[in-house]
Short mmCIF file of C-alpha atoms in Angstrom, two decimals:
data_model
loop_
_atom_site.label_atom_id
_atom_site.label_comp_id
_atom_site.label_asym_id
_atom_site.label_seq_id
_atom_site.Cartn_x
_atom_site.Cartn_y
_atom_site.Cartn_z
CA UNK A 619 -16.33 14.51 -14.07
CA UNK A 620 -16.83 12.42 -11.11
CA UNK A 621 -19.83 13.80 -9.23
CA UNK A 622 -19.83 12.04 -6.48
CA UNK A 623 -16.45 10.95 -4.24
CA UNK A 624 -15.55 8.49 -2.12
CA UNK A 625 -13.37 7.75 0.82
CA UNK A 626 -11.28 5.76 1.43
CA UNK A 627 -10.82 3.02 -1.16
CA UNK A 628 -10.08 0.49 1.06
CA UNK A 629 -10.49 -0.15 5.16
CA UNK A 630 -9.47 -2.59 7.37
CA UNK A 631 -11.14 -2.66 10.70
CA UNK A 632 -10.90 -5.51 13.81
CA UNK A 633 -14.03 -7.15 14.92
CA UNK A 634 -16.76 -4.79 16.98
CA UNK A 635 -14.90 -1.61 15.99
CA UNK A 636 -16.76 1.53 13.89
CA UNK A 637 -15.99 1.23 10.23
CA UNK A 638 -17.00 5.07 8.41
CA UNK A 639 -17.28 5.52 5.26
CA UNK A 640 -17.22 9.55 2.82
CA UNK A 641 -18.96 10.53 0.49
CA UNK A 642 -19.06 14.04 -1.24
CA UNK A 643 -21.15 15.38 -3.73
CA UNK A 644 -21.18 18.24 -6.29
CA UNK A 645 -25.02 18.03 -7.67
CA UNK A 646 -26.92 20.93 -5.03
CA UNK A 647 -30.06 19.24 -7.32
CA UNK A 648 -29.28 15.96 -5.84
CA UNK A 649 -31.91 14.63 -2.86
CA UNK A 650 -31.84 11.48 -2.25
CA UNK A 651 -28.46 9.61 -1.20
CA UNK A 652 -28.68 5.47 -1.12
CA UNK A 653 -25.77 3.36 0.37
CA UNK A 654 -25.44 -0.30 -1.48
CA UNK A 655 -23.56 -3.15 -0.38
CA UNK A 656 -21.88 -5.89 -2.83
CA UNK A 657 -20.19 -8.92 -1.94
CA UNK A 658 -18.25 -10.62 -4.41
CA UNK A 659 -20.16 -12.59 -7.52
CA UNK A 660 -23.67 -10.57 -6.33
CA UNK A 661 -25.14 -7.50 -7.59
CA UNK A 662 -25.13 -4.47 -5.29
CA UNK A 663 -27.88 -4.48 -2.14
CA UNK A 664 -29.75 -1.47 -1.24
CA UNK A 665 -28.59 -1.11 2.38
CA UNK A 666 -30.16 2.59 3.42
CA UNK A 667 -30.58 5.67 2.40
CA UNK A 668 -31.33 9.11 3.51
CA UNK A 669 -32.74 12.29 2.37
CA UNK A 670 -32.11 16.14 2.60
CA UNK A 671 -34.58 16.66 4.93
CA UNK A 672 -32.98 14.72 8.03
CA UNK A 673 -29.19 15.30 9.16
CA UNK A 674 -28.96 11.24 10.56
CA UNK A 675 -31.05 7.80 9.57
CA UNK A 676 -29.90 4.70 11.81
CA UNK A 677 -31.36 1.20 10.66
CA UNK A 678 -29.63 -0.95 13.64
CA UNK A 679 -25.65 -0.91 13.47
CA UNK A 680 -25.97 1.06 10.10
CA UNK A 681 -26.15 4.70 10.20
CA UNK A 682 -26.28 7.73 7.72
CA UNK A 683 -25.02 11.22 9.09
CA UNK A 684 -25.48 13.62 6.49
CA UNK A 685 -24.57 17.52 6.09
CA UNK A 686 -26.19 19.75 3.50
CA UNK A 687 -24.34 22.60 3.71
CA UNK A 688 -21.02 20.46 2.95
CA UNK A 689 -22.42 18.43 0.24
CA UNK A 690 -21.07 15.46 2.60
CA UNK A 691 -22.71 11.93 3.55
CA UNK A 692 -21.23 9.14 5.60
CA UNK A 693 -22.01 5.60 6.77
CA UNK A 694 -20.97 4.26 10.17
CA UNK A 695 -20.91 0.74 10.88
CA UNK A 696 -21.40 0.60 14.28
CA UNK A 697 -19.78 -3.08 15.88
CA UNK A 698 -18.64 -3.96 12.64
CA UNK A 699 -18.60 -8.14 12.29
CA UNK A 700 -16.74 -10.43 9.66
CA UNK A 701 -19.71 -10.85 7.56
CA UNK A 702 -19.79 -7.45 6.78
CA UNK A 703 -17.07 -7.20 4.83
CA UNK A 704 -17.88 -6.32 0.87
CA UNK A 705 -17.50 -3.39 -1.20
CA UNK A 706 -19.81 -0.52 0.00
CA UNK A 707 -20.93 2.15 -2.47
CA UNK A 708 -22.89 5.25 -2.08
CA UNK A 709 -24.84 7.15 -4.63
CA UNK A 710 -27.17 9.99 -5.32
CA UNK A 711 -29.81 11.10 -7.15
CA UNK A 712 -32.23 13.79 -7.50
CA UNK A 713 -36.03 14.00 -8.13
CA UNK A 714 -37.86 13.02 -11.47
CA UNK A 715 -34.31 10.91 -12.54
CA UNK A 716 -34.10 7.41 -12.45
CA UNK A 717 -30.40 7.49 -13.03
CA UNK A 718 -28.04 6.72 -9.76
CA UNK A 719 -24.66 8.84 -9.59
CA UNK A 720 -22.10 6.25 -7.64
CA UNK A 721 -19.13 6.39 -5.67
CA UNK A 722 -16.14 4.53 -6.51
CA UNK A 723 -16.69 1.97 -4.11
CA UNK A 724 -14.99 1.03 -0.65
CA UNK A 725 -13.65 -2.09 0.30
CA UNK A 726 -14.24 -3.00 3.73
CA UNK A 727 -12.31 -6.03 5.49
CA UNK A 728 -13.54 -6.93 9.03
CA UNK A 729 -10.28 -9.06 10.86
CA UNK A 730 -11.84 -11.36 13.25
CA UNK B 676 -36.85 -17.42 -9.82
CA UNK B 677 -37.12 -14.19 -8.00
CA UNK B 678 -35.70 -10.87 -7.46
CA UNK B 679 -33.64 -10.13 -11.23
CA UNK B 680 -31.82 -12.87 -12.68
CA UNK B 681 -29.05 -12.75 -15.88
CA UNK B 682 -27.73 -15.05 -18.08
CA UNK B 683 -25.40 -16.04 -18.82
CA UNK B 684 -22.76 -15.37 -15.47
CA UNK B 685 -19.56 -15.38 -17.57
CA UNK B 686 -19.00 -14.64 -21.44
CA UNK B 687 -15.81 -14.88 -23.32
CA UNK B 688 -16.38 -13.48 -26.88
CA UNK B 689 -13.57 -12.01 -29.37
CA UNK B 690 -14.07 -8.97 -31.08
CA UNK B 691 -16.12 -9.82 -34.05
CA UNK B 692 -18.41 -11.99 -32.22
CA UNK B 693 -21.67 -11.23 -31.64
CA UNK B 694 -23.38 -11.98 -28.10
CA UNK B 695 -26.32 -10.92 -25.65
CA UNK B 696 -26.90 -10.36 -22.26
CA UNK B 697 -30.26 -11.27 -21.18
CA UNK B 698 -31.90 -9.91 -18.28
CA UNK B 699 -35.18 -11.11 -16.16
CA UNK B 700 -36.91 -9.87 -13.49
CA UNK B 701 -39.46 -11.45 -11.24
CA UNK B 702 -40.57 -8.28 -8.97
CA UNK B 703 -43.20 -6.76 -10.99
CA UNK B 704 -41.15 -3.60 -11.96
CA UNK B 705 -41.50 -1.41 -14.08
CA UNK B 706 -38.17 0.16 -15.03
CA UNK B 707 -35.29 -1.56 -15.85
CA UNK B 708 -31.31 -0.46 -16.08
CA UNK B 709 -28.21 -1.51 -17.56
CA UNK B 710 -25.09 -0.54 -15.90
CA UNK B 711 -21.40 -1.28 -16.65
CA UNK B 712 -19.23 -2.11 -13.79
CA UNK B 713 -15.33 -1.94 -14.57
CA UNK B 714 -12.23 -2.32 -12.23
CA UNK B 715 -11.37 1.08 -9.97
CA UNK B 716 -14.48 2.49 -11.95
CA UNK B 717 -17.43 3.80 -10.40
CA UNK B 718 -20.80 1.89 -11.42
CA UNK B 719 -21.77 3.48 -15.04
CA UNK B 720 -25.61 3.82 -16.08
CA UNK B 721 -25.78 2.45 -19.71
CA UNK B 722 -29.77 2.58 -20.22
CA UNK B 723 -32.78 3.32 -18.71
CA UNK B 724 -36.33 1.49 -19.97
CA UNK B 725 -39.59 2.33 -17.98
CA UNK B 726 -42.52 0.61 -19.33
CA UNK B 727 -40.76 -0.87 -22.57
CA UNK B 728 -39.91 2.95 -23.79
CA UNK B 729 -35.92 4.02 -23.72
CA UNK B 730 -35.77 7.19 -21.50
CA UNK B 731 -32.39 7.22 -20.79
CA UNK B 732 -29.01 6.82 -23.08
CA UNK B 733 -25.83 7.61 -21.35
CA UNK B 734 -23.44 7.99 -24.54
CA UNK B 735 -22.71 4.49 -24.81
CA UNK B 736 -21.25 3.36 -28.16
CA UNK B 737 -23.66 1.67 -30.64
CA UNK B 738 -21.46 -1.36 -30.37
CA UNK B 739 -23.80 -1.78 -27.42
CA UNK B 740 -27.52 -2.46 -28.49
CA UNK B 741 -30.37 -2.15 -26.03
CA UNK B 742 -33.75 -4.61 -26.15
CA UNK B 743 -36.67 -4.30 -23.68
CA UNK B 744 -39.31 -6.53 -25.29
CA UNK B 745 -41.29 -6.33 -22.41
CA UNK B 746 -41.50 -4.76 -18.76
CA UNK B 747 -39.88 -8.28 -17.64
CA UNK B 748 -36.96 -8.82 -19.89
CA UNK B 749 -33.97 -6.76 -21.25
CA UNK B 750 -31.42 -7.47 -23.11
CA UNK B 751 -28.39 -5.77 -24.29
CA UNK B 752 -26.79 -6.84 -27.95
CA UNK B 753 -23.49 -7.18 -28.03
CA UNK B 754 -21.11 -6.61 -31.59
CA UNK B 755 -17.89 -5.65 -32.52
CA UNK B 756 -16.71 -5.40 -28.66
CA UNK B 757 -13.61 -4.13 -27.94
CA UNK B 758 -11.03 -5.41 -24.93
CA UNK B 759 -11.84 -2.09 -22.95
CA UNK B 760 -15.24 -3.17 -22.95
CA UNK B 761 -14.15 -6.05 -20.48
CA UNK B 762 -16.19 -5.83 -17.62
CA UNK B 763 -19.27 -6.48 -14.95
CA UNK B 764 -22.63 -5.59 -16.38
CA UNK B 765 -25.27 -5.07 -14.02
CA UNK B 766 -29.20 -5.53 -14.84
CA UNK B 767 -30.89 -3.55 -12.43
CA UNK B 768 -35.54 -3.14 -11.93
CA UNK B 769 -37.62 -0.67 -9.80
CA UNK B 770 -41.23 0.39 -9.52
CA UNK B 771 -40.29 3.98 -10.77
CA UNK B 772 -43.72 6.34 -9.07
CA UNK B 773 -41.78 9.68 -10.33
CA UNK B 774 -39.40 9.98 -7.13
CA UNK B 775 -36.18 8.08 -5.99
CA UNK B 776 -36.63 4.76 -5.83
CA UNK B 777 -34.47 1.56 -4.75
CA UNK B 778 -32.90 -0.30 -7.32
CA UNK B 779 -32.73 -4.20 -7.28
CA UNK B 780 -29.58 -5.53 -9.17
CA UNK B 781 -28.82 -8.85 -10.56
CA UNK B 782 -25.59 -10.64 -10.16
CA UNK B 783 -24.14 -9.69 -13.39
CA UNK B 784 -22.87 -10.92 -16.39
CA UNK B 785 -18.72 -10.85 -16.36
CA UNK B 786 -17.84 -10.36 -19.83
CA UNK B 787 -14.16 -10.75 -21.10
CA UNK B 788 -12.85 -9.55 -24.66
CA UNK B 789 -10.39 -10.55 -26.73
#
């Protein structure tokens, strides 16, 4: 059972345009929902996350929206550039766990 | 050195062989993760060591052998593989202080069977 879902598998988006990326969950317990970032032959890269308690989280071209009552979360890449294409994955987790549930990954492509 | 490093990058082993993974990492952690990355597969937690002591065991086959010596190293023991077991696996650390915390991942070992 796949607890948390991701979508789309792969996007292609031109230079300075706004690449978004789904997420669903299942887990009400879950409360804290991370977004990591892996280019090829690296591990993944904590990039931001977000919490229950706010509905948005912006860390410069990189934003969060998220909505509780949907058991949604997305990431917008705001003037999306050529180096920021690599496989984006969210996850979530909840209190007192250490273990991350992930997505199963998007592959972004940035055309110059 | 710094953030987590693993050795070695790339391992070819056939099925009877018997291999590790070895896992290091520089940050002053003290929790450390294995996790199995296959093709079209969402990241899988393997194991979960805070301070040396195995908290966490995700139904992974005993072919797969766990080793945390330390708060710095891990190491998982590989025997008897199977070719499904082909894949990325991730060492991960964090400073676990009882709430979410950020994970900091290595670059993986790519392992190929048989």
């Amino acid at each position: 059972q796949q607890q948390v879902k991701q979508s789309p598998q792969s996007l292609i988006v031109q230079k300075g345009g706004i690449s978004i990326i789904n997420c669903a969950y299942e887990n009400t317990a879950f409360d804290y929902f991370p977004w990591y970032q892996q280019f090829p032959g690296k591990g993944p890269a904590l990039l931001i996350a977000i919490r229950p308690d706010v509905s948005e989280k912006k860390e410069g071209r990189f934003t969060i929206s998220f909505n509780k009552s949907a058991k949604q979360f997305s990431l917008h890449i705001m003037d999306s550039q050529p180096g920021d294409s690599a496989t984006y994955f969210c996850a979530a987790s909840k209190s007192g766990r250490r273990a991350l549930t992930f997505g199963s990954g998007t592959r972004l492509q940035v055309q110059p | 050195e710094t953030g987590v490093t693993q050795t070695p990058r790339h391992l070819v082993m056939g099925m009877t062989n018997k291999k590790s993974l070895k896992c290091e990492q520089h940050l002053g952690h003290n929790a450390m993760y294995w996790y199995k990355q296959s093709a079209k597969k969402p990241l899988e937690l393997m194991f979960v060591y805070s301070l040396e002591e195995r908290v966490e065991n995700n139904s992974v086959p005993s072919r797969f052998s766990p080793e945390c010596p330390n708060s710095s190293h891990l190491f998982l023991h590989l025997h008897t593989l199977q070719p499904e077991d082909s894949a990325l696996y991730l060492c991960a650390s964090s400073s676990w202080t009882g709430e979410s915390d950020t994970q900091y991942f290595g670059p993986g070992t790519r392992l190929t069977v048989l």
